[in-house]
Amino acid sequence: MRITTVRVIVQSVSFTLFLALLLLTCFSGLRGFPVSLFLELDPLTAVASSIASRTVYQNVIWALFLLLPTLLLGRFFCNWLCPFGILHQLTGWLARRRTPDKQRLETNRYRPLYGLKYALLVFILVAAVFGSLQNGLLDPAPTIYRSFTVAVLPVVDATVGGVYVRPHYHQAAWLVGALFLLFLGLNLLIPRFYCRVLCPLGAFLGWLARFSLFRIERNVARCTDCDLCLKSCEGACDPHSALRKAECFVCFNCIEDCPEDALRFAWLPPIRPDGDRGGEVTAAQPTRRQLAFGALAGALFVGWARSSGETSENFRPSCIRPPGAVPEHDFLARCIKCDQCIRVCPTNVLQPALLEAGLEGLWTPVMNMRLGYCELNCTLCGQVCPTGAIQRLTLDEKHGHGAFEGRGPVRSGTAFYDRGRCLPWAMDTSCAVCEEVCPVSPKAIFTRHVDIVDRQGQPQTIKRPYIDPTRCIGCGICEHECPVVDLRAVRVSAVGESRSKERSLLLQSGNAEVSAPS
Amino acid sequence: MSTLPAVDRREALRRIGLTAGVAAGFTAAGFALHDRRSGGAYFRDLANAEVVTLGDYRVPLKEGTPPLAIAHGDDPARLVEAAVAALGGMAHFVKPGDVVILKPNVAFDRAPALGATTSPAVLGAVAKMVRSCGARRILVIDNPINQPEGCFHKSGIAAAAAAAGCEVVMPTPARFATLAVGRFRGADGQLSGQRGDALDTWPLFYDPFKTATKVIGIAPCKDHNLCGASLTMKNWYGLLGGRRNQFHQQIHGIISDFPLLMRPTLVVLDATSILMKNGPTGGSTADVKPGRTVVVGTDMVAVDSYGYTLFERRTPAPEYLARATQRGLGNADWQSLQPTELTV
């Protein structure tokens, strides 16, 4: 069997695995499968998140399974395993299958533009040094997970069904979807545009590839300089000349396409056997200006994002993080915007943030109680989070039961009444659905019987609801079930969350019990 | 088949060695940073994050000296001198080489005449006495509610501190650390002591305490909207940071924790003028009356219990005084202590 046939089979298996794991990332599917596998294998996620958070969380150590072979073989991930790369290759192939060879090989010559991805890598690493993890904006693993969760699966469900029991909605799905289409569409402009120009993971693997001991090697004596090796070259790595190790995807198309059998995958070939005509360009070739631009942009991005105060003093009430989320500054150092938590969330409460968490927090998970609520007996978001932005909690930990009695329940916010909109408060109308659904015991929502005289002059007794802030965990089911469905009469905001003292509401320390309203 | 020249052994070893080194580096870094723990461990670490403790800045009084002295008269400096003298003189408390923290109440952006802040004359008098005892450095610190620079400037405290050769230290965020209230650290690094009723750990304006050997609180005598009166105990509120607006949820518990939080060398109650109402901010000279009094003591509960009598109210003394007494942190029955009372 030809090596490229093996490669196509491996790619198909890899993409099928990605899809299967994605479909299993749901209430009935989990069963211990490593559903975040491609995220945990991603060396850029591992390196950037460990710089930002000083932690390699649980399975993220698996990134070594990719990183170490790259040091031996080069950037093979890009053309053998990457599920996003597979889509780009497929799109490019579909677009050019009738293009004459001569034209095709011209599209596969190296261009200085391909140095841009190194600038984006530097941007990500510099931002990570300042504690802001941004690889998820472009890293292909989080990007394809997010695109499928937010933009593809809901459309599949709406057309053929079968993905959700109740339909799921995602804030600004159009934005994620449009970017996904744009990234695929750019293949019409330049084949593998995303992989060659934008991909920061590719840039990181390209940097690692300079140490690789194998590479494509050209026998200059046999080569007739026909350049046909460029015809299907995925990486635009100049196999017809000095091979650019950092750009080569190890797709082996050049070896197949060479009519003279002048190319082979060689162990430790000499760096420069034949002057400038053969050999290799060992290191990536971004311009100094590209790198400086990336570093400056990374530093300014964090500086400006933080100076808005939106991650600290000026935080938004709608920045409600799910239970298990670590304190905000650490959250922003860990979350890779893969949106696996959003994928697995059974109630649809988790949404990809736009500006709720500031510029840095784009596409990180926030809770929207209009679309869902946090299920009391559920910790799935923490189970699938690859980087520990949402920690794996047991139900006892979440509820503050058993060994965690002293610490109390994990709170994600606090509910507040809008008495001008609440039916018993404003309209003499009985309701108290919020009290009914409040899941904690004792209930955080309690009612007081009030004797009123209605407008017909008849005496009535009505139950008016109140929040006990010592019991409220911010799950939002009261807001979700409130019959005032446009702007709910009870709404949760982020204050009172237990992960941070800065966003707490009640004084809770010392020996004294906090007294509940009586 | 190949006509390519092979790399020589030295080159091969160099390249293999380099690659192996990079591989080993990533592997080692990965496992060094690897966190395989469950979520519970993260939040336990967060709850047990590093804390600091404060020292015990007290100096025992000579046998038979009552723990508070009250001086009446018109000259603030002479009032301070007379009251301190009755406790044994400043030289009994401050030794040459000491680094002394003075904690006035500079909470608000107010002129001295409005009685919302410690009077510059009293601060200056204390500072001068401390200096004359050979203190190496005198640090004047507070974490005001209003904008700090404006508070220190407009209250006259900055000028008085400068005139007396003190250093004002501004409460920048980097100077705060989490204090374990009421705990101290033994030689083995373990914490002992008791946590507060309302306060366990809390951010404290800690940086000046790294070098301080003595601490003197200098509080104005003020009405307070919630707890009745803001005196020498309540003054320590101003060293805390974080979301201290939550303290109002358990104000008497919090204030009765302060004698546990801070074991100062001396407290000075500056009642040269008294903010009788609209406290703790005041804002009109009509809220202020001349008090002609300075109280100095080592028992802040006793000092404040006496101080509350200066408001001449028929209402009972603030609950925090009784609570602190009950917990053995001081004595609200100031008369039983037979304080020295003099007029100068």
PDB file of N, CA and C in Angstrom, chain B residues 157-186:
ATOM      1  N   ILE B 157      -3.055  65.500  58.075  1.00  0.00           N
ATOM      2  CA  ILE B 157      -2.209  64.455  58.647  1.00  0.00           C
ATOM      3  C   ILE B 157      -0.871  64.367  57.905  1.00  0.00           C
ATOM      4  N   ALA B 158      -0.934  64.530  56.568  1.00  0.00           N
ATOM      5  CA  ALA B 158       0.310  64.442  55.795  1.00  0.00           C
ATOM      6  C   ALA B 158       1.286  65.529  56.254  1.00  0.00           C
ATOM      7  N   ALA B 159       0.792  66.765  56.422  1.00  0.00           N
ATOM      8  CA  ALA B 159       1.660  67.863  56.826  1.00  0.00           C
ATOM      9  C   ALA B 159       2.191  67.642  58.236  1.00  0.00           C
ATOM     10  N   ALA B 160       1.312  67.202  59.145  1.00  0.00           N
ATOM     11  CA  ALA B 160       1.751  66.978  60.521  1.00  0.00           C
ATOM     12  C   ALA B 160       2.785  65.861  60.578  1.00  0.00           C
ATOM     13  N   ALA B 161       2.568  64.810  59.768  1.00  0.00           N
ATOM     14  CA  ALA B 161       3.508  63.696  59.747  1.00  0.00           C
ATOM     15  C   ALA B 161       4.859  64.155  59.226  1.00  0.00           C
ATOM     16  N   ALA B 162       4.838  64.949  58.155  1.00  0.00           N
ATOM     17  CA  ALA B 162       6.089  65.432  57.571  1.00  0.00           C
ATOM     18  C   ALA B 162       6.827  66.326  58.558  1.00  0.00           C
ATOM     19  N   ALA B 163       6.082  67.188  59.249  1.00  0.00           N
ATOM     20  CA  ALA B 163       6.715  68.114  60.191  1.00  0.00           C
ATOM     21  C   ALA B 163       7.376  67.351  61.331  1.00  0.00           C
ATOM     22  N   ALA B 164       6.822  66.192  61.679  1.00  0.00           N
ATOM     23  CA  ALA B 164       7.374  65.424  62.791  1.00  0.00           C
ATOM     24  C   ALA B 164       8.379  64.372  62.319  1.00  0.00           C
ATOM     25  N   GLY B 165       8.702  64.417  61.038  1.00  0.00           N
ATOM     26  CA  GLY B 165       9.712  63.479  60.536  1.00  0.00           C
ATOM     27  C   GLY B 165       9.199  62.063  60.356  1.00  0.00           C
ATOM     28  N   CYS B 166       7.902  61.912  60.114  1.00  0.00           N
ATOM     29  CA  CYS B 166       7.337  60.574  59.892  1.00  0.00           C
ATOM     30  C   CYS B 166       7.223  60.307  58.394  1.00  0.00           C
ATOM     31  N   GLU B 167       7.105  59.029  58.052  1.00  0.00           N
ATOM     32  CA  GLU B 167       6.875  58.651  56.660  1.00  0.00           C
ATOM     33  C   GLU B 167       5.434  58.199  56.514  1.00  0.00           C
ATOM     34  N   VAL B 168       4.717  58.789  55.560  1.00  0.00           N
ATOM     35  CA  VAL B 168       3.371  58.298  55.249  1.00  0.00           C
ATOM     36  C   VAL B 168       3.509  57.185  54.218  1.00  0.00           C
ATOM     37  N   VAL B 169       2.927  56.027  54.493  1.00  0.00           N
ATOM     38  CA  VAL B 169       2.974  54.911  53.543  1.00  0.00           C
ATOM     39  C   VAL B 169       1.584  54.760  52.926  1.00  0.00           C
ATOM     40  N   MET B 170       1.540  54.804  51.593  1.00  0.00           N
ATOM     41  CA  MET B 170       0.244  54.742  50.905  1.00  0.00           C
ATOM     42  C   MET B 170      -0.227  53.286  50.763  1.00  0.00           C
ATOM     43  N   PRO B 171      -1.532  53.063  50.856  1.00  0.00           N
ATOM     44  CA  PRO B 171      -2.060  51.683  50.809  1.00  0.00           C
ATOM     45  C   PRO B 171      -2.200  51.157  49.384  1.00  0.00           C
ATOM     46  N   THR B 172      -1.086  50.920  48.712  1.00  0.00           N
ATOM     47  CA  THR B 172      -1.155  50.356  47.364  1.00  0.00           C
ATOM     48  C   THR B 172      -1.468  48.862  47.465  1.00  0.00           C
ATOM     49  N   PRO B 173      -2.114  48.287  46.435  1.00  0.00           N
ATOM     50  CA  PRO B 173      -2.543  46.884  46.525  1.00  0.00           C
ATOM     51  C   PRO B 173      -1.399  45.925  46.868  1.00  0.00           C
ATOM     52  N   ALA B 174      -0.218  46.190  46.358  1.00  0.00           N
ATOM     53  CA  ALA B 174       0.898  45.267  46.586  1.00  0.00           C
ATOM     54  C   ALA B 174       1.295  45.218  48.057  1.00  0.00           C
ATOM     55  N   ARG B 175       0.861  46.193  48.849  1.00  0.00           N
ATOM     56  CA  ARG B 175       1.252  46.237  50.261  1.00  0.00           C
ATOM     57  C   ARG B 175       0.281  45.474  51.155  1.00  0.00           C
ATOM     58  N   PHE B 176      -0.702  44.806  50.549  1.00  0.00           N
ATOM     59  CA  PHE B 176      -1.670  44.039  51.338  1.00  0.00           C
ATOM     60  C   PHE B 176      -1.315  42.552  51.318  1.00  0.00           C
ATOM     61  N   ALA B 177      -1.630  41.883  52.407  1.00  0.00           N
ATOM     62  CA  ALA B 177      -1.475  40.428  52.474  1.00  0.00           C
ATOM     63  C   ALA B 177      -2.619  39.907  53.333  1.00  0.00           C
ATOM     64  N   THR B 178      -2.880  38.600  53.228  1.00  0.00           N
ATOM     65  CA  THR B 178      -4.000  38.029  53.969  1.00  0.00           C
ATOM     66  C   THR B 178      -3.578  37.708  55.401  1.00  0.00           C
ATOM     67  N   LEU B 179      -4.258  38.333  56.337  1.00  0.00           N
ATOM     68  CA  LEU B 179      -3.946  38.156  57.760  1.00  0.00           C
ATOM     69  C   LEU B 179      -4.808  37.045  58.344  1.00  0.00           C
ATOM     70  N   ALA B 180      -4.189  36.173  59.127  1.00  0.00           N
ATOM     71  CA  ALA B 180      -4.962  35.230  59.943  1.00  0.00           C
ATOM     72  C   ALA B 180      -5.246  35.944  61.255  1.00  0.00           C
ATOM     73  N   VAL B 181      -6.486  36.405  61.388  1.00  0.00           N
ATOM     74  CA  VAL B 181      -6.854  37.230  62.546  1.00  0.00           C
ATOM     75  C   VAL B 181      -6.696  36.420  63.841  1.00  0.00           C
ATOM     76  N   GLY B 182      -6.012  36.985  64.820  1.00  0.00           N
ATOM     77  CA  GLY B 182      -5.921  36.357  66.133  1.00  0.00           C
ATOM     78  C   GLY B 182      -4.935  35.206  66.227  1.00  0.00           C
ATOM     79  N   ARG B 183      -4.279  34.877  65.104  1.00  0.00           N
ATOM     80  CA  ARG B 183      -3.336  33.766  65.140  1.00  0.00           C
ATOM     81  C   ARG B 183      -1.906  34.293  65.166  1.00  0.00           C
ATOM     82  N   PHE B 184      -0.994  33.535  65.733  1.00  0.00           N
ATOM     83  CA  PHE B 184       0.413  33.860  65.608  1.00  0.00           C
ATOM     84  C   PHE B 184       1.164  32.606  65.190  1.00  0.00           C
ATOM     85  N   ARG B 185       2.350  32.834  64.654  1.00  0.00           N
ATOM     86  CA  ARG B 185       3.104  31.718  64.086  1.00  0.00           C
ATOM     87  C   ARG B 185       4.203  31.324  65.043  1.00  0.00           C
ATOM     88  N   GLY B 186       4.226  30.065  65.413  1.00  0.00           N
ATOM     89  CA  GLY B 186       5.267  29.575  66.309  1.00  0.00           C
ATOM     90  C   GLY B 186       6.581  29.393  65.577  1.00  0.00           C
TER      91      GLY B 186
END
